[in-house]
Amino acid sequence: MAASTRTSPSPPDEATLARYAELVVGLGANVQEGQIVEIRAAVGKRALVHALARAAYRRGATFVDVAYFDPELRRIRIAEARGKVDFAPPWSGQRVLQLGQLRSARIAASPFSTPGAFDDLDPARVAVEPFPQLPEYRQLIDDETTNWCGIACPDPEWAALVHPELEPDEALGLLWQEVLHVCRLDEDDPSAAWEERFEQLRRASAALNERRFDSIHFEGPGTELTIGLFPSSEWTGGPTETVGGIRHVPNVPTEEVFTAPDPAHADGVVTATKPFVLKTGTLVEGLVIRFEGGRAVQIDARSGGEALREYVSRVEKADRLGEVALVDREGRIGPLGTVFYNTLLDENAASHLALGSAYIDRVGDDDRGRVNRSDAHADFMVGGDDVEVTGITRGGERVPVLRGGSWQI
Amino acid sequence: MAASTRTSPSPPDEATLARYAELVVGLGANVQEGQIVEIRAAVGKRALVHALARAAYRRGATFVDVAYFDPELRRIRIAEARGKVDFAPPWSGQRVLQLGQLRSARIAASPFSTPGAFDDLDPARVAVEPFPQLPEYRQLIDDETTNWCGIACPDPEWAALVHPELEPDEALGLLWQEVLHVCRLDEDDPSAAWEERFEQLRRASAALNERRFDSIHFEGPGTELTIGLFPSSEWTGGPTETVGGIRHVPNVPTEEVFTAPDPAHADGVVTATKPFVLKTGTLVEGLVIRFEGGRAVQIDARSGGEALREYVSRVEKADRLGEVALVDREGRIGPLGTVFYNTLLDENAASHLALGSAYIDRVGDDDRGRVNRSDAHADFMVGGDDVEVTGITRGGERVPVLRGGSWQI
């Protein structure tokens, strides 16, 4: 926990940003000579965007196409536009699909807006306004045509949410220090540290794949849930490859091993162990979901419940599971004990599930027609040291998988 | 000159920005219910962009598509990219053309970068890097499919260039005050003030059109130039209309009457009376051009000459004239005596010419095949109180047009 005990951390200087950018452009997105590189970030994050662009051009990128997202423009639209706000001009989605056709690299820096930034607006309008997470991006992920990397970039408003007890400068400095720590940027050779972690994730995946569990059972405070797997459900973690064979790491940091479950089999109740942020920007806290036959039949939350129900009812098959992911306590995020209100970081602190779309390459060809396909993908955290994860074999044997956050297999 | 004699002007408050935005979205672009509105601006100009977006949605815009331009990304590309920098991804131009197909409104706030911002980089690379002024925008202007308005938005770096003798805050405050003054925002009813000025421009255009001059002669210090006109060359000023009949004012402020000359007839020497900024961002000062048979055969400048020669040689027909514009001294910009290093403002302070493309609707159908067509359009100022403008009739009669900056016809 060295990261949080140093005094008065400050935001990174240019050299540190350059080092972060090199890790992201290199190990993360693995930008190739001659590629177009898309960078998506909130308009306030120019310093990191510039560092990423510089690093990408130095690796031989042909063109860096930065899509700045301005959360204030989204607010103005939702608040002021007279009619519906679900329209996106045709060129927005076409651009995304062309990024895939041209085999581009992609980097996205979260958060695009401060979690909860739109919670004072009409939830029905917030739910349908389509920027910045256009559905076409999910198509790119399914097609595996782009080598991409999602990262986190602190900003003052987000830091104030995560560390409300600190002065603004200190909060921003500490959040940056935590982000750089969980990205292994405080190691002499961050890439080597990551390769070591990827080997651990590979071993855990291999052990899970060897067992071919019929289902996974979560049991803890407020949680008693069984999720069915396909015979071909394959666990994986760390790097992946594009259809063209470019290795890349879709999330930095990443601490999870995950697979695509059978969307027809989930039964029981699950209580989220952390708040999470819907892609519409709504903060959801105190979430409890009841599943029957794979479907989320009841969704309650202390806050954000209406927005989540609206989202789930609006988007086809957003009420079924597309991902089950396991996270041990050897990662760097969980031990910090910080709630980041950021999916990238929080989902790598604890085991989690996702409502909506699956990563279809996680199952064999025979089962690809049966995994959940949806424009939605909403991760929520269900794991913790007091949540037991158990694998159930086809023969009915119950095999401990995670106990106290440690692998048992 | 009230604008420049007040003490310590400060940047506009939200209410003033809102008033400016209403003028631009209303009188200027004349945004229609149900239209898509494109706003282009440098990424540092968010406050005005937000005011414009709010005003557009309140007039019934369906969607406001903001294209933020980040000059630092252009600098990084030109400085760091390994290969050529003339590439633009296909979606950039397709988006612009679709704005026309969907009959959108457009607003652009200049400057996109501080004049001279790229002058320390390789001029050959600066000249070919295509952002933010993609050639497709010229197509939209030719097609007259979009109701558009170009405006100015001060920023600290630009203000420091215009008013280097002042403290940064004072310079920015004064520049804003000047911009709002020349936009008639210090009138109780700015739109009514503009309609009055448009009527003056209409009268001057009508008088010029009645004469059907064969050529226009400029004579002043370092200038002795005759420019041929077509029999159908039509003078105009103030508002114009889209093909769909939407009246709009392409430039706010606007003080000029202009037409398309015969690109085969320009002979003599002309000395620019103000510095100007190429669309590549290069500042050109002390420009002298010699024309023979319509072609710029010699281009010299105290600074920026190489960049201008490079630009003119690279872009087809950038070495011939596409516009001749006359500005009297009744406008608000000339009397300020400020050099703005900004084409929108400086071209409306003085009579000017443009190398490159003509506005083809300024000539009759018979002559549309003969006006100059080019991806270039570079305005440079040639007028002043000591530059005499004379019209020469087909019979050889010499008719005084402007003397001491005042209309003679």
Short mmCIF file of C-alpha atoms in Angstrom, two decimals, chain A residues 98-388:
data_model
loop_
_atom_site.label_atom_id
_atom_site.label_comp_id
_atom_site.label_asym_id
_atom_site.label_seq_id
_atom_site.Cartn_x
_atom_site.Cartn_y
_atom_site.Cartn_z
CA GLN A 98 -14.62 2.37 -40.54
CA LEU A 99 -12.10 2.28 -37.70
CA GLY A 100 -12.64 -1.47 -37.75
CA GLN A 101 -12.55 -1.80 -41.53
CA LEU A 102 -9.21 0.02 -41.59
CA ARG A 103 -7.87 -2.17 -38.74
CA SER A 104 -7.17 0.78 -36.50
CA ALA A 105 -5.90 0.89 -32.94
CA ARG A 106 -8.06 2.42 -30.22
CA ILE A 107 -7.42 3.95 -26.83
CA ALA A 108 -10.16 5.18 -24.50
CA ALA A 109 -9.51 7.09 -21.27
CA SER A 110 -12.24 6.85 -18.64
CA PRO A 111 -14.21 8.43 -17.12
CA PHE A 112 -15.82 10.44 -19.92
CA SER A 113 -17.90 12.27 -17.34
CA THR A 114 -17.95 12.42 -13.58
CA PRO A 115 -20.01 9.51 -12.23
CA GLY A 116 -23.47 10.81 -11.44
CA ALA A 117 -22.96 13.97 -13.51
CA PHE A 118 -26.37 13.61 -15.16
CA ASP A 119 -28.33 12.29 -12.20
CA ASP A 120 -30.26 15.56 -11.81
CA LEU A 121 -31.67 15.26 -15.35
CA ASP A 122 -34.64 13.25 -16.64
CA PRO A 123 -33.45 9.59 -16.40
CA ALA A 124 -35.48 8.61 -19.48
CA ARG A 125 -33.59 11.16 -21.57
CA VAL A 126 -30.24 10.35 -19.97
CA ALA A 127 -30.79 6.67 -20.77
CA VAL A 128 -31.33 7.17 -24.50
CA GLU A 129 -28.82 9.94 -25.35
CA PRO A 130 -26.30 7.81 -27.20
CA PHE A 131 -22.95 9.57 -26.67
CA PRO A 132 -20.14 8.80 -26.09
CA GLN A 133 -20.62 4.99 -25.96
CA LEU A 134 -22.15 4.35 -29.38
CA PRO A 135 -23.34 0.75 -29.95
CA GLU A 136 -21.00 0.46 -32.93
CA TYR A 137 -18.06 0.17 -30.52
CA ARG A 138 -19.48 -3.15 -29.32
CA GLN A 139 -19.48 -4.33 -32.93
CA LEU A 140 -15.74 -3.58 -33.11
CA ILE A 141 -15.13 -5.60 -29.95
CA ASP A 142 -17.15 -8.55 -31.29
CA ASP A 143 -15.36 -8.40 -34.64
CA GLU A 144 -11.93 -8.19 -32.95
CA THR A 145 -10.76 -5.95 -35.76
CA THR A 146 -9.11 -3.30 -33.59
CA ASN A 147 -6.27 -3.57 -31.11
CA TRP A 148 -7.54 -1.51 -28.22
CA CYS A 149 -6.88 -0.48 -24.66
CA GLY A 150 -9.14 1.15 -22.09
CA ILE A 151 -7.38 3.12 -19.37
CA ALA A 152 -8.20 5.55 -16.57
CA CYS A 153 -7.28 9.23 -16.47
CA PRO A 154 -7.94 11.14 -13.25
CA ASP A 155 -9.49 14.59 -13.29
CA PRO A 156 -10.38 16.99 -10.44
CA GLU A 157 -14.12 16.22 -10.32
CA TRP A 158 -13.60 12.46 -10.29
CA ALA A 159 -10.88 12.79 -7.63
CA ALA A 160 -13.25 14.81 -5.43
CA LEU A 161 -15.79 11.99 -5.65
CA VAL A 162 -13.26 9.28 -4.76
CA HIS A 163 -11.47 11.21 -2.00
CA PRO A 164 -14.01 13.74 -0.69
CA GLU A 165 -12.11 14.06 2.61
CA LEU A 166 -9.05 15.62 0.91
CA GLU A 167 -8.31 19.06 -0.48
CA PRO A 168 -8.86 19.14 -4.28
CA ASP A 169 -5.13 19.12 -5.12
CA GLU A 170 -4.41 16.29 -2.71
CA ALA A 171 -7.38 14.28 -3.94
CA LEU A 172 -6.21 14.59 -7.54
CA GLY A 173 -2.63 13.76 -6.61
CA LEU A 174 -3.65 10.68 -4.62
CA LEU A 175 -5.98 9.40 -7.34
CA TRP A 176 -3.22 9.76 -9.92
CA GLN A 177 -0.81 7.96 -7.58
CA GLU A 178 -3.30 5.12 -7.17
CA VAL A 179 -3.91 4.84 -10.92
CA LEU A 180 -0.18 4.78 -11.67
CA HIS A 181 0.35 2.22 -8.89
CA VAL A 182 -2.34 -0.17 -10.14
CA CYS A 183 -0.85 0.21 -13.65
CA ARG A 184 2.54 -0.92 -12.24
CA LEU A 185 4.05 2.41 -13.33
CA ASP A 186 5.90 2.50 -10.00
CA GLU A 187 7.89 -0.57 -11.08
CA ASP A 188 11.24 -0.19 -12.84
CA ASP A 189 9.89 -2.24 -15.73
CA PRO A 190 6.09 -1.97 -15.79
CA SER A 191 5.75 -4.21 -18.86
CA ALA A 192 7.73 -6.98 -17.17
CA ALA A 193 5.56 -6.67 -14.04
CA TRP A 194 2.49 -7.02 -16.23
CA GLU A 195 3.84 -10.08 -18.04
CA GLU A 196 4.35 -11.72 -14.63
CA ARG A 197 0.74 -10.94 -13.67
CA PHE A 198 -0.54 -12.19 -17.05
CA GLU A 199 1.18 -15.51 -16.32
CA GLN A 200 -0.77 -15.79 -13.03
CA LEU A 201 -4.02 -15.03 -14.87
CA ARG A 202 -3.13 -17.59 -17.52
CA ARG A 203 -2.55 -20.26 -14.84
CA ALA A 204 -5.88 -19.49 -13.11
CA SER A 205 -7.70 -19.62 -16.47
CA ALA A 206 -6.07 -22.93 -17.34
CA ALA A 207 -7.10 -24.47 -13.99
CA LEU A 208 -10.70 -23.28 -14.49
CA ASN A 209 -10.78 -24.51 -18.08
CA GLU A 210 -9.52 -27.92 -17.00
CA ARG A 211 -12.48 -28.33 -14.61
CA ARG A 212 -15.17 -27.41 -17.21
CA PHE A 213 -17.63 -26.42 -14.47
CA ASP A 214 -21.32 -26.71 -15.23
CA SER A 215 -22.03 -23.65 -13.10
CA ILE A 216 -20.50 -21.11 -10.74
CA HIS A 217 -22.00 -20.38 -7.35
CA PHE A 218 -21.57 -17.09 -5.45
CA GLU A 219 -22.41 -17.05 -1.75
CA GLY A 220 -21.96 -14.13 0.65
CA PRO A 221 -23.88 -11.38 2.48
CA GLY A 222 -27.08 -10.85 0.48
CA THR A 223 -25.84 -13.13 -2.29
CA GLU A 224 -26.84 -16.67 -3.22
CA LEU A 225 -26.58 -17.03 -6.98
CA THR A 226 -25.88 -19.88 -9.38
CA ILE A 227 -24.81 -19.08 -12.96
CA GLY A 228 -24.75 -21.74 -15.68
CA LEU A 229 -21.82 -22.12 -18.07
CA PHE A 230 -21.68 -23.68 -21.53
CA PRO A 231 -19.57 -26.82 -21.99
CA SER A 232 -17.42 -24.65 -24.26
CA SER A 233 -17.20 -21.59 -21.95
CA GLU A 234 -13.51 -20.73 -21.95
CA TRP A 235 -11.87 -18.66 -19.20
CA THR A 236 -9.23 -16.15 -20.13
CA GLY A 237 -7.40 -13.11 -18.76
CA GLY A 238 -4.73 -10.59 -19.72
CA PRO A 239 -3.81 -10.08 -23.39
CA THR A 240 -5.95 -11.05 -26.36
CA GLU A 241 -5.49 -10.91 -30.14
CA THR A 242 -7.21 -9.22 -33.07
CA VAL A 243 -8.36 -11.24 -36.08
CA GLY A 244 -5.11 -10.12 -37.67
CA GLY A 245 -3.07 -11.51 -34.79
CA ILE A 246 -2.13 -8.26 -33.03
CA ARG A 247 -1.73 -9.00 -29.31
CA HIS A 248 -3.15 -6.25 -27.09
CA VAL A 249 -4.42 -5.75 -23.56
CA PRO A 250 -8.00 -4.42 -23.67
CA ASN A 251 -7.88 -3.07 -20.13
CA VAL A 252 -4.95 -1.57 -18.26
CA PRO A 253 -5.07 -2.38 -15.42
CA THR A 254 -6.58 -5.87 -15.70
CA GLU A 255 -6.75 -8.40 -12.89
CA GLU A 256 -9.66 -10.60 -13.98
CA VAL A 257 -10.24 -13.96 -15.59
CA PHE A 258 -13.61 -14.12 -17.30
CA THR A 259 -15.87 -16.13 -19.56
CA ALA A 260 -19.28 -15.98 -21.24
CA PRO A 261 -22.03 -17.75 -19.23
CA ASP A 262 -25.20 -19.43 -20.46
CA PRO A 263 -27.76 -16.57 -20.44
CA ALA A 264 -30.61 -19.02 -19.87
CA HIS A 265 -29.30 -20.18 -16.50
CA ALA A 266 -28.92 -17.79 -13.58
CA ASP A 267 -30.99 -18.24 -10.45
CA GLY A 268 -30.89 -16.54 -7.09
CA VAL A 269 -30.16 -13.16 -5.61
CA VAL A 270 -27.00 -11.11 -5.87
CA THR A 271 -25.99 -8.01 -3.93
CA ALA A 272 -23.43 -5.70 -5.50
CA THR A 273 -20.38 -5.20 -3.31
CA LYS A 274 -19.43 -1.80 -4.81
CA PRO A 275 -21.26 1.08 -6.47
CA PHE A 276 -20.94 1.18 -10.25
CA VAL A 277 -21.53 3.64 -13.07
CA LEU A 278 -23.85 2.89 -15.97
CA LYS A 279 -22.54 3.88 -19.39
CA THR A 280 -25.18 6.61 -19.41
CA GLY A 281 -23.22 8.19 -16.52
CA THR A 282 -25.65 7.24 -13.76
CA LEU A 283 -24.22 6.09 -10.43
CA VAL A 284 -25.89 2.93 -9.07
CA GLU A 285 -25.46 2.18 -5.36
CA GLY A 286 -26.80 -0.59 -3.16
CA LEU A 287 -27.86 -2.80 -6.06
CA VAL A 288 -29.74 -6.07 -5.51
CA ILE A 289 -30.84 -8.22 -8.46
CA ARG A 290 -32.95 -11.36 -8.42
CA PHE A 291 -32.48 -13.75 -11.36
CA GLU A 292 -34.92 -16.46 -12.52
CA GLY A 293 -34.10 -18.70 -15.47
CA GLY A 294 -31.30 -16.36 -16.47
CA ARG A 295 -33.42 -13.23 -16.46
CA ALA A 296 -33.12 -10.31 -14.04
CA VAL A 297 -36.69 -10.28 -12.79
CA GLN A 298 -36.22 -7.74 -10.02
CA ILE A 299 -33.79 -4.83 -9.79
CA ASP A 300 -33.60 -2.66 -6.67
CA ALA A 301 -31.03 -0.08 -5.66
CA ARG A 302 -30.52 2.54 -3.00
CA SER A 303 -29.80 5.05 -5.80
CA GLY A 304 -29.80 4.84 -9.58
CA GLY A 305 -32.30 1.96 -9.59
CA GLU A 306 -34.79 3.75 -11.84
CA ALA A 307 -32.07 4.57 -14.37
CA LEU A 308 -30.83 0.97 -14.38
CA ARG A 309 -34.34 -0.46 -14.76
CA GLU A 310 -34.97 2.03 -17.60
CA TYR A 311 -31.71 1.01 -19.27
CA VAL A 312 -32.35 -2.71 -18.88
CA SER A 313 -35.92 -2.46 -20.18
CA ARG A 314 -34.91 -0.29 -23.15
CA VAL A 315 -31.99 -2.29 -24.49
CA GLU A 316 -32.74 -5.76 -25.83
CA LYS A 317 -31.34 -8.61 -23.70
CA ALA A 318 -29.82 -6.23 -21.19
CA ASP A 319 -31.67 -8.30 -18.58
CA ARG A 320 -29.44 -11.37 -19.04
CA LEU A 321 -25.84 -12.04 -18.12
CA GLY A 322 -23.04 -11.79 -20.68
CA GLU A 323 -19.98 -12.11 -18.49
CA VAL A 324 -18.82 -13.71 -15.28
CA ALA A 325 -15.39 -12.62 -14.08
CA LEU A 326 -13.29 -13.73 -11.13
CA VAL A 327 -10.70 -11.55 -9.42
CA ASP A 328 -8.30 -12.77 -6.76
CA ARG A 329 -6.71 -10.60 -4.06
CA GLU A 330 -3.24 -10.72 -5.64
CA GLY A 331 -4.14 -7.74 -7.83
CA ARG A 332 -3.25 -4.20 -6.88
CA ILE A 333 -6.72 -2.62 -6.86
CA GLY A 334 -8.57 -4.62 -4.22
CA PRO A 335 -5.88 -4.13 -1.54
CA LEU A 336 -6.11 -0.32 -1.89
CA GLY A 337 -9.63 -0.50 -0.47
CA THR A 338 -10.61 2.51 -2.57
CA VAL A 339 -14.01 2.70 -4.25
CA PHE A 340 -13.21 4.36 -7.59
CA TYR A 341 -16.75 4.73 -8.99
CA ASN A 342 -15.11 3.61 -12.23
CA THR A 343 -15.85 0.29 -13.88
CA LEU A 344 -12.35 -0.28 -15.24
CA LEU A 345 -10.82 0.02 -11.78
CA ASP A 346 -13.60 -1.35 -9.59
CA GLU A 347 -14.28 -4.40 -11.77
CA ASN A 348 -10.63 -5.35 -11.37
CA ALA A 349 -10.89 -5.08 -7.60
CA ALA A 350 -13.53 -7.78 -7.23
CA SER A 351 -15.28 -10.63 -9.02
CA HIS A 352 -18.09 -9.24 -11.15
CA LEU A 353 -20.92 -9.99 -13.55
CA ALA A 354 -22.12 -8.07 -16.58
CA LEU A 355 -25.68 -7.60 -17.79
CA GLY A 356 -25.84 -7.54 -21.57
CA SER A 357 -23.44 -8.58 -24.27
CA ALA A 358 -20.95 -11.42 -24.02
CA TYR A 359 -17.50 -11.64 -25.57
CA ILE A 360 -18.48 -14.29 -28.12
CA ASP A 361 -14.96 -15.58 -28.62
CA ARG A 362 -15.20 -16.98 -25.05
CA VAL A 363 -17.31 -19.94 -26.27
CA GLY A 364 -16.87 -22.55 -28.98
CA ASP A 365 -18.51 -22.22 -32.40
CA ASP A 366 -21.43 -24.46 -31.38
CA ASP A 367 -22.45 -22.13 -28.56
CA ARG A 368 -21.92 -18.77 -30.28
CA GLY A 369 -25.55 -18.62 -31.27
CA ARG A 370 -26.58 -19.02 -27.63
CA VAL A 371 -24.44 -16.48 -25.75
CA ASN A 372 -26.13 -13.22 -24.88
CA ARG A 373 -25.95 -10.50 -27.57
CA SER A 374 -27.00 -6.99 -26.67
CA ASP A 375 -26.07 -3.34 -27.14
CA ALA A 376 -25.72 -3.21 -23.36
CA HIS A 377 -22.77 -4.25 -21.25
CA ALA A 378 -23.02 -3.19 -17.60
CA ASP A 379 -20.47 -4.64 -15.18
CA PHE A 380 -21.34 -4.80 -11.50
CA MET A 381 -19.16 -6.07 -8.69
CA VAL A 382 -20.32 -9.02 -6.62
CA GLY A 383 -17.05 -10.35 -5.16
CA GLY A 384 -15.19 -9.71 -1.95
CA ASP A 385 -13.19 -11.52 0.68
CA ASP A 386 -16.45 -12.69 2.33
CA VAL A 387 -17.99 -13.91 -0.91
CA GLU A 388 -17.26 -17.60 -1.59
#
